[in-house]
Each structure stands twice: as structure tokens, then as C-alpha cells.
C-alpha positions as semicolon CSV with decimal commas, in nm:
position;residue;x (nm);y (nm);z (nm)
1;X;-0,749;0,616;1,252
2;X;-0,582;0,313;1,267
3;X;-0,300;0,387;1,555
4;X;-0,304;0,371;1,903
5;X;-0,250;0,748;2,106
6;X;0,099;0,676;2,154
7;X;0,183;0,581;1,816
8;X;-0,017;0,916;1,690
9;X;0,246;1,111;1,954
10;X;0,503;0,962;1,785
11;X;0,398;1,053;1,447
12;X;0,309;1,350;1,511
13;X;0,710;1,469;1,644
14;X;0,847;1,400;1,320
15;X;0,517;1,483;1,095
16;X;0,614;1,868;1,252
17;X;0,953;1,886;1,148
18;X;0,892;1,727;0,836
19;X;0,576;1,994;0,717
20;X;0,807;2,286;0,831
21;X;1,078;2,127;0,546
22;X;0,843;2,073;0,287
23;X;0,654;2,426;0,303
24;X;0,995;2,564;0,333
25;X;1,142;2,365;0,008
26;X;0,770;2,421;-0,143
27;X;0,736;2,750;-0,043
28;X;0,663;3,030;-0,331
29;X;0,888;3,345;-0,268
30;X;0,707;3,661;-0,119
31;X;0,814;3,878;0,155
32;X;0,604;3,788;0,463
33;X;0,807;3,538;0,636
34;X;0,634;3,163;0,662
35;X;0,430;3,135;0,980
36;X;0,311;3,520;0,973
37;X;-0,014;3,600;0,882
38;X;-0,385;3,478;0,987
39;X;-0,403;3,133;1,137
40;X;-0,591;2,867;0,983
41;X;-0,834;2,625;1,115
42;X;-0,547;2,357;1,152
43;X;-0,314;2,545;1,353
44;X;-0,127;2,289;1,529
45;X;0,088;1,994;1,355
46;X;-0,145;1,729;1,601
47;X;-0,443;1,875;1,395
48;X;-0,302;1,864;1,050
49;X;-0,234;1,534;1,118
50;X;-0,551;1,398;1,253
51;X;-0,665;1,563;0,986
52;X;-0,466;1,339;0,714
53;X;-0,503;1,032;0,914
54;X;-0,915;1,095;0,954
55;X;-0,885;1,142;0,524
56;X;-0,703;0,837;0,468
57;X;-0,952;0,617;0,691
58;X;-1,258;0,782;0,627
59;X;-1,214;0,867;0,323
60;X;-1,489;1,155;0,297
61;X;-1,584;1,331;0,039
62;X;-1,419;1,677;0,067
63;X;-1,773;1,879;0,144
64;X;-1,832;1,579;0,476
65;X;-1,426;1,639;0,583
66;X;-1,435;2,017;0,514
67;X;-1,803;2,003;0,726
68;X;-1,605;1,833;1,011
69;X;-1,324;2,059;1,017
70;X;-1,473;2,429;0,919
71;X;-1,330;2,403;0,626
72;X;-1,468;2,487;0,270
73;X;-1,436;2,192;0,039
74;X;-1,213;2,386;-0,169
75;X;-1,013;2,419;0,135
76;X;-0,990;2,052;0,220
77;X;-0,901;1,941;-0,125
78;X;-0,589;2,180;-0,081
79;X;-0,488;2,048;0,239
80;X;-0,500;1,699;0,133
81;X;-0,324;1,750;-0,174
82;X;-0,091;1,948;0,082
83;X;-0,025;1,691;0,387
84;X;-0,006;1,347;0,181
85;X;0,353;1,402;0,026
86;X;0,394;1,598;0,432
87;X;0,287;1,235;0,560
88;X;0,473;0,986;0,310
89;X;0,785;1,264;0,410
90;X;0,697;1,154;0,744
91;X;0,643;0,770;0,690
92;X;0,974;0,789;0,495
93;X;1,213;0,939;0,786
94;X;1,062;0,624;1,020
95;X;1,217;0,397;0,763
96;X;0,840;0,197;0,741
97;X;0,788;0,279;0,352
98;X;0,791;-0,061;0,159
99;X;1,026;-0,068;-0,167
100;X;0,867;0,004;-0,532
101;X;1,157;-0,118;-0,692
102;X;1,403;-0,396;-0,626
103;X;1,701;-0,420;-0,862
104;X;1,983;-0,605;-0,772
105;X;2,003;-0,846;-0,415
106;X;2,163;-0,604;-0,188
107;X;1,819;-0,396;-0,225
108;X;1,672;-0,664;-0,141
109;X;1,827;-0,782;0,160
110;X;1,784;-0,387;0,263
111;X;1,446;-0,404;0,224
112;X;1,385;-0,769;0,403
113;X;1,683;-0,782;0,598
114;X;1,756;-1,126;0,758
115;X;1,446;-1,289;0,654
116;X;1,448;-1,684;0,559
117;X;1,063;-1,655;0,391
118;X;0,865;-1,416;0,176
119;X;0,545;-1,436;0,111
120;X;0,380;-1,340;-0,230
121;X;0,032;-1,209;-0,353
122;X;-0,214;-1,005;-0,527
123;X;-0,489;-0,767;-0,414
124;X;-0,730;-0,524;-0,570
125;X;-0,889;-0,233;-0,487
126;X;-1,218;-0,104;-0,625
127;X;-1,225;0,246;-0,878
128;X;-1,508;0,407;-1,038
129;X;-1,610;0,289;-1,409
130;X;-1,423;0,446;-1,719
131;X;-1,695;0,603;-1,944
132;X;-1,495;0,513;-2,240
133;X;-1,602;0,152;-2,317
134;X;-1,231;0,063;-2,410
135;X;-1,068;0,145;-2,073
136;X;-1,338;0,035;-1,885
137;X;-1,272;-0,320;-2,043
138;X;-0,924;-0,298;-1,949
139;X;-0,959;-0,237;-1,615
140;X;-1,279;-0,509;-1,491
141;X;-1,133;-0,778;-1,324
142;X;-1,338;-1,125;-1,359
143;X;-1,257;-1,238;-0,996
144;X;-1,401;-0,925;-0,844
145;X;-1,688;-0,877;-1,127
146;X;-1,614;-0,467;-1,122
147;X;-1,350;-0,253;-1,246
148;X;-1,036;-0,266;-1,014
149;X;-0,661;-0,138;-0,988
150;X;-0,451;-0,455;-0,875
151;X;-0,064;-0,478;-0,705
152;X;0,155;-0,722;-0,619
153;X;0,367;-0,725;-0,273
154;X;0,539;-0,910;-0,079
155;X;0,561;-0,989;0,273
156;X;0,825;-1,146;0,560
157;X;0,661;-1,361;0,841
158;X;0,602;-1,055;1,094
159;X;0,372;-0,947;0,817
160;X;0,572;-0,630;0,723
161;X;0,538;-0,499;0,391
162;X;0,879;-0,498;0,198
163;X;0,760;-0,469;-0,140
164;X;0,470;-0,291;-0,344
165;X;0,477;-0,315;-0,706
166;X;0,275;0,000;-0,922
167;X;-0,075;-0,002;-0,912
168;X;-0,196;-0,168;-1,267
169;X;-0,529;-0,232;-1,415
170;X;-0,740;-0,515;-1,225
171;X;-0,758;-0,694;-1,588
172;X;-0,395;-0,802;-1,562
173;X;-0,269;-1,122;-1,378
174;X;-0,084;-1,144;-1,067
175;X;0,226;-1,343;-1,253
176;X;0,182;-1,080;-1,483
177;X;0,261;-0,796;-1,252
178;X;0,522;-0,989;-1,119
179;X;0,746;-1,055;-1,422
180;X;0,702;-0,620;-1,455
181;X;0,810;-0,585;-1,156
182;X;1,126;-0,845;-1,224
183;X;1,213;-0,912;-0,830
184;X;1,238;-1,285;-0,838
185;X;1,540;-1,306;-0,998
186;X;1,705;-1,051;-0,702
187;X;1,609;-1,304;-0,425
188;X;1,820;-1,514;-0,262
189;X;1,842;-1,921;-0,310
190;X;1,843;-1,908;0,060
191;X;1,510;-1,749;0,083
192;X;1,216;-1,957;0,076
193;X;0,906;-1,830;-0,144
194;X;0,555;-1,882;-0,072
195;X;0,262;-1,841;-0,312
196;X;-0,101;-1,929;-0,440
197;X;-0,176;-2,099;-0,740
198;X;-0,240;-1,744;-0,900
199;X;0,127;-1,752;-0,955
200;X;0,261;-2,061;-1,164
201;X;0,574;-2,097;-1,339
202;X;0,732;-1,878;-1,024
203;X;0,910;-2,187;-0,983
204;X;1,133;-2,165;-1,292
205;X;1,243;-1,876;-1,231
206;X;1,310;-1,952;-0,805
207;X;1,355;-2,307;-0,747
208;X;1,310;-2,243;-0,370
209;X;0,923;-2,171;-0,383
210;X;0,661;-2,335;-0,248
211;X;0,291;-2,328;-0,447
212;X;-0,031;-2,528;-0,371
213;X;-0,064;-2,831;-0,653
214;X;-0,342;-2,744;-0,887
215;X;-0,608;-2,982;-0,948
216;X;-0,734;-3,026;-1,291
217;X;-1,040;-3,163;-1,480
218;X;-0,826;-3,514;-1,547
219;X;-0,622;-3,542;-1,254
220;X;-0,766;-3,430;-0,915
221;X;-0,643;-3,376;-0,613
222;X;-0,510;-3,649;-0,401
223;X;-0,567;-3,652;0,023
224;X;-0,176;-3,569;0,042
225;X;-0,206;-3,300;-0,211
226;X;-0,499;-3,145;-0,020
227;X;-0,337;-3,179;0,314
228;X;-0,025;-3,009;0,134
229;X;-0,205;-2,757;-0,003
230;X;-0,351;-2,684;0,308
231;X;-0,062;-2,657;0,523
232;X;0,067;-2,431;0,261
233;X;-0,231;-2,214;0,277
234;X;-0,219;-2,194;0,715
235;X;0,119;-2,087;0,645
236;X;0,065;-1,841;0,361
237;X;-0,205;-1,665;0,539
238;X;0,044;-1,390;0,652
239;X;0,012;-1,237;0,366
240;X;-0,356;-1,197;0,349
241;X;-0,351;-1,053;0,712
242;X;-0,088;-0,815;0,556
243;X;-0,323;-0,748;0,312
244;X;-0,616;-0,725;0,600
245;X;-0,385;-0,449;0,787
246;X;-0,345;-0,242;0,475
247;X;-0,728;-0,185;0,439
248;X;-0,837;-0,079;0,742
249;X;-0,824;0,249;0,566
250;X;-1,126;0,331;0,390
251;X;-0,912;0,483;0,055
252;X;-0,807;0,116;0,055
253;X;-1,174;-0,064;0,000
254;X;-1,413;0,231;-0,120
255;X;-1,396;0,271;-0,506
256;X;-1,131;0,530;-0,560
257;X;-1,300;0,913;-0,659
258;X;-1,003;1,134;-0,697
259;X;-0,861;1,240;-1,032
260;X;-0,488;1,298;-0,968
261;X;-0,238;1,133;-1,141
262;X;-0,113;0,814;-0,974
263;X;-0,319;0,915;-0,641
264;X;-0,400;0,538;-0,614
265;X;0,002;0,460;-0,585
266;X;0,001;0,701;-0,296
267;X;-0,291;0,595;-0,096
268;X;-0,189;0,184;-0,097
269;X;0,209;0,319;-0,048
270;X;0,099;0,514;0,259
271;X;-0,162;0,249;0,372
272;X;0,124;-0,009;0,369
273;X;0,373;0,240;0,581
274;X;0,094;0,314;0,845
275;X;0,086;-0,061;0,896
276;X;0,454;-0,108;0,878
277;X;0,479;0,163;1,099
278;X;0,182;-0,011;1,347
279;X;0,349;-0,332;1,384
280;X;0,689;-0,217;1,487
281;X;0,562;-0,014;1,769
282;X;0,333;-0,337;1,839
């Protein structure tokens, strides 16, 4: 599942007292008090948990994870749609959620406190085919060759997630995303950038950013620009093991199957807080 037993332990504590405040705040008025009645087949907060977790990376269909359980797949799809908002609740109380929004630069030195570096890039993450020809066209991304979502985020050098943009069609560029999610202009001078090549012109807008030089058709690479580039890249390459720690999960890198609104914002926002929340008890 991605955590160690002693990190689950942990977890679990405040996973308990968070599900008892969201059933309670959730809870549709009737006069048997909450807790009476028949138990279920996830009786315990340890097993609603592992039950989550084992979801998340898995990712099942709900027949296999209602099969593994006792459950009926009706019954799994409710508890899913059930203990996700329990977990990112849970996730949220341990402080390990990245930002989705940065707008001014006293959110952002909340949300990468103390840090000197930041590290910026792209990923996708595979979702089934649009029928409509239209949509579908919108959302293929040439790089990957198959219709994606894409975000942007943003790392420190301990390879915690401070930032997650929304979830956008794979089509779109990573500079795109990153002018819609207008966080450059919140960082500090101070604060050193580092990019790919995926995102030029970052430099206008923070003159403290490293990026790789770009060869060209006329004017290739020299050996200084290469070895350049290269230490760039050896020192970049927390972010991609960032990015490497966030899909463990399998709702991460199997194409995405469920139809709820903005179900692929939760799955990458809770993916990034199980690592967050991985490397600080590391």
C-alpha cells in the first residue's frame, strides 16, 4: 500500500477521529443514534482504511475489491466514494496536502517554507478515450501517443510536493498550465528555479531560473552546453523521483475508469499527500 506498518498506525489514529467527524457532519437525520444497528464488513477504522489504501494502489475494479472484501460491488463503490474525502480529511489534519493554489508570497513561503530551490515539471496520467471525436482530440497528448490528463507541480529538494496545479487535458503544454496556475510571479528572487526545456520563457517572468539550453537545427549544442545541461538535469532529477513516489499507486498509471466529477484531482491530490506524508516519517 505504499507505507510502512508504523506509518499505517499512525494513519490510522487520526483516519478514526476524522470518519467519526465526517459521518457525523454528513450524517442524514433519523432517530437511531450513529454506531447502532448491524455491523458491516469493515467494522474497525484499521479496516476501512486498508481498505482505501488497497483502492488507491490497486486500483480494482469494484466487483475484484468488493470480491476481496465480501462486499457487493455496489457496496464498494459506496465506500469508496465514502472514505476518499474521510482520507484527504485525514491527509489534511497531518499538514502533508500540497497547495492547489498559490496567490500571493506568504502562501508560498507556507507551503515551501525555508526552501532556497524549487523544482518544476509536468506529468501525465493515462484516461480512457472520449467517444466524441472532438474531446477525444483535445485530450491526446503527442508525447505519450494516447489520451492523457496532465498537471504541473512543484517540488523542494527533499522531494516534497508543495504545489499541484488542476488536472487539465494532456493536449495542453506544461508552460501552458503554468501561466493558469500564475505561481511564478509569487516566488521569491531568493529562490532558485529549476526546469526542463518544456518550460521556456519561465525566465522572463523569474530571472532566478535555471533551464537546459536548447539546441536547434542551426546552432547545436556545444560540449559546455551539454555538460551544462547535464548537470542541470542530475540536479533536476528530484522532481522526477517526486513524480516516481506519486505513482506507486496504481490510480496514478492505469487509465482512469471512474465517472465522477473531478475524481482525477482527488486521486493525484491524495497520491501526492501519501508521499508527502511517507517522506516525513522517512
Amino acid at each position: 500500500m505504499g507505507l510502512s506498518l508504523e506509518e499505517l498506525k499512525t494513519l490510522s489514529a487520526h483516519f478514526s477521529s476524522c470518519y467519526l467527524t465526517y459521518r457525523k457532519n454528513n450524517r442524514v437525520a433519523h432517530q437511531r443514534k450513529m454506531g447502532a444497528g448491524q455491523k458491516g464488513f469493515l467494522p474497525t477504522p484499521l479496516d476501512k482504511l486498508v481498505f482505501i489504501l488497497l483502492y488507491l494502489k490497486c486500483y480494482p475494479t469494484y466487483d475484484l475489491q468488493g470480491f476481496l472484501f465480501g462486499l457487493e460491488r455496489t457496496r464498494a463503490c459506496r465506500w469508496v466514494k465514502l472514505l476518499l474525502p474521510v482520507l484527504e480529511m485525514t491527509l489534511g489534519h497531518e499538514c502533508v496536502l500540497p497547495a492547489r493554489q498559490i496567490r500571493s508570497m506568504e502562501e508560498f513561503c507556507h507551503a515551501f517554507p525555508g526552501v532556497r530551490d524549487v523544482f518544476i515539471d509536468g506529468t501525465e496520467r493515462p484516461v480512457q478515450k472520449p467517444k466524441n471525436t472532438r474531446r477525444r482530440n483535445k485530450m491526446y497528448s503527442g508525447k505519450k501517443r494516447q489520451t492523457t490528463g496532465k498537471v504541473v507541480m512543484m517540488t523542494d529538494e527533499t522531494r516534497r510536493v508543495g504545489f499541484l496545479s488542476l488536472s487539465k487535458n494532456g493536449r495542453r503544454h506544461d508552460k501552458r498550465l503554468l501561466d493558469k496556475a500564475d505561481i511564478v510571479r509569487h516566488i521569491p528572487s531568493t529562490v532558485t528555479v529549476w526546469a526542463d526545456t518544456g518550460f521556456q520563457g519561465i525566465n522572463k517572468q523569474h530571472p532566478n531560473t535555471l533551464l537546459p539550453k536548447k539546441a536547434t537545427r542551426k546552432t547545436p549544442l556545444s560540449p559546455e552546453q551539454k555538460k551544462e545541461n547535464k548537470l542541470i538535469s542530475g540536479i533536476r532529477i528530484t522532481v522526477e523521483h517526486a513524480i516516481a513516489g506519486i505513482k506507486r499507486l496504481g490510480c496514478m498509471t492505469q487509465s482512469l475508469r471512474n465517472r465522477r466529477p473531478f475524481i482525477d484531482d482527488t486521486f493525484i491530490l491524495l497520491s501526492a499527500g501519501l508521499w508527502n506524508f511517507h517522506l516525513r516519517r522517512d
